[in-house]
mmCIF file of C-alpha atoms in Angstrom:
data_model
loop_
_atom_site.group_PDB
_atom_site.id
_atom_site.type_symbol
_atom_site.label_atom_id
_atom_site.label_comp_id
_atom_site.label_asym_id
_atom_site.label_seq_id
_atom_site.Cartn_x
_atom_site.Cartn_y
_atom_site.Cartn_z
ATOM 1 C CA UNK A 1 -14.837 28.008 -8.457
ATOM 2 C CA UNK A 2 -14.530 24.008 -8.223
ATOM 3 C CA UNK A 3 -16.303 21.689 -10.511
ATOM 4 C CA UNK A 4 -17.918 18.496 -8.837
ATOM 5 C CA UNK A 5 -18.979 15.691 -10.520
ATOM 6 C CA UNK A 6 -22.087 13.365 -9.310
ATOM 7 C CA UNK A 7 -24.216 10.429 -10.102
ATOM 8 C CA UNK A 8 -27.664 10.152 -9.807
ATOM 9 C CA UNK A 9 -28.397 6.883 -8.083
ATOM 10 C CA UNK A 10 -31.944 6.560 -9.350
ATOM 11 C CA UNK A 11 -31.534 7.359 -13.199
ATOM 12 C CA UNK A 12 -27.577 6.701 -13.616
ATOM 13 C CA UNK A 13 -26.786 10.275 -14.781
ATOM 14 C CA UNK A 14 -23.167 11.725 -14.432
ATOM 15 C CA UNK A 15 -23.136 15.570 -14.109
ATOM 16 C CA UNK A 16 -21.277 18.187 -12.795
ATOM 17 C CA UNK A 17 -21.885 21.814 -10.625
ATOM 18 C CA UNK A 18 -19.891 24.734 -10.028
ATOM 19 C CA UNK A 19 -19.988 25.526 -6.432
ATOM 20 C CA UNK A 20 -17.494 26.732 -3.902
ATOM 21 C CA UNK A 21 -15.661 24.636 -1.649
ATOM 22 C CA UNK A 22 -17.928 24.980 1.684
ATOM 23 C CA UNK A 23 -20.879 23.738 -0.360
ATOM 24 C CA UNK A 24 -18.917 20.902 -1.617
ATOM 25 C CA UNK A 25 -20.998 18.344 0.717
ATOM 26 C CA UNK A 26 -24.133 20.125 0.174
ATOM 27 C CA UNK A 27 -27.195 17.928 -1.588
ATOM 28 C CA UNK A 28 -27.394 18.616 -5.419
ATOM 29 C CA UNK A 29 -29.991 17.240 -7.476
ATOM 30 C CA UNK A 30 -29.349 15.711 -10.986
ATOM 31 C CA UNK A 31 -31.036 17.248 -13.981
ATOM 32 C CA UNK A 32 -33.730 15.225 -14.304
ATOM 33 C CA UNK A 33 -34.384 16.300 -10.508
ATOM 34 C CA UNK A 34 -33.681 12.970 -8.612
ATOM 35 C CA UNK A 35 -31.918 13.702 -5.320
ATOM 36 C CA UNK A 36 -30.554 10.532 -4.635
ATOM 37 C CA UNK A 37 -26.724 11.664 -5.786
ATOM 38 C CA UNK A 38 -23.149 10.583 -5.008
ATOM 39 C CA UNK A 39 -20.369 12.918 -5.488
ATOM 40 C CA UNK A 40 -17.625 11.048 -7.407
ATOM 41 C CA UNK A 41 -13.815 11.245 -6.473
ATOM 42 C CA UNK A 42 -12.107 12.914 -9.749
ATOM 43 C CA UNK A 43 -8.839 13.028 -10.647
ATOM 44 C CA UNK A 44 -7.029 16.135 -11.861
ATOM 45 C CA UNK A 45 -4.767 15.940 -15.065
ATOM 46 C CA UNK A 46 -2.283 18.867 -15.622
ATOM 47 C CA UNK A 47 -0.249 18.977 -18.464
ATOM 48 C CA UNK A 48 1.923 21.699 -19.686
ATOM 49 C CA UNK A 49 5.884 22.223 -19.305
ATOM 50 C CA UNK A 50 8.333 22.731 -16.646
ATOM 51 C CA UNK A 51 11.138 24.598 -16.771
ATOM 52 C CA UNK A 52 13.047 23.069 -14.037
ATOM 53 C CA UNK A 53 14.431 19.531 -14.839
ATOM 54 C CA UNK A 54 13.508 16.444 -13.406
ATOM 55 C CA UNK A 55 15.680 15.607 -10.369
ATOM 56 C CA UNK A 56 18.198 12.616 -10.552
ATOM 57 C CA UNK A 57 17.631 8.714 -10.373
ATOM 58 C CA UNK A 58 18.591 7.261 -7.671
ATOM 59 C CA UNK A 59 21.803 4.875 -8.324
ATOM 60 C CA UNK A 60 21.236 1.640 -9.476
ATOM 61 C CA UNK A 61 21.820 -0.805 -6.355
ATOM 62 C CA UNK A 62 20.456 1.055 -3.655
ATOM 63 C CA UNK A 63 23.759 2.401 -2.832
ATOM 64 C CA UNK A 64 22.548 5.791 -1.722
ATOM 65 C CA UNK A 65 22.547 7.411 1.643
ATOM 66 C CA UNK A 66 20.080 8.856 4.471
ATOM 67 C CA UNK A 67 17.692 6.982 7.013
ATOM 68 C CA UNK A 68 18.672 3.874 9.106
ATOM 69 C CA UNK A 69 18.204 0.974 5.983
ATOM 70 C CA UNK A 70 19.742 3.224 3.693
ATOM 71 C CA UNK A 71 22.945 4.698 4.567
ATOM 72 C CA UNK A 72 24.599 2.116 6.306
ATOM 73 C CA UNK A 73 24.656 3.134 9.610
ATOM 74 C CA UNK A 74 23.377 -0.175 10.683
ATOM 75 C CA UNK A 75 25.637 -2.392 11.620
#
């Protein structure tokens, strides 16, 4: 189940709830019961490894192909 995180407007509180996705936009009061809340945008960190490498860099120079500024089609 998602985690949201809000702020209380009136007492400055930062807290989070566990509820499913089609209650994301519901109301939710802070703990101190105030229920004048923002949800906050959060970001998501994942860390961990990948077996699959990284693909290439492009070339130095923007020598390169594809799309109409790119691959000199332009004349």
């Amino acid at each position: 189940m998602p985690r949201y995180e809000y702020r209380c407007r009136a007492c400055g509180t930062t807290f989070e709830l566990n509820r499913p996705m089609a209650e994301s936009s519901a109301p939710a009061s802070c703990p101190e019961g105030h229920d004048d809340t923002v949800k906050l945008l959060s970001t998501v960190a994942m860390t961990g490894g990948s077996s699959a490498p990284a693909p290439p860099a492009a070339p130095a120079g923007g020598g390169g192909g594809g799309g109409c500024c790119g691959g000199g089609c332009c004349g």
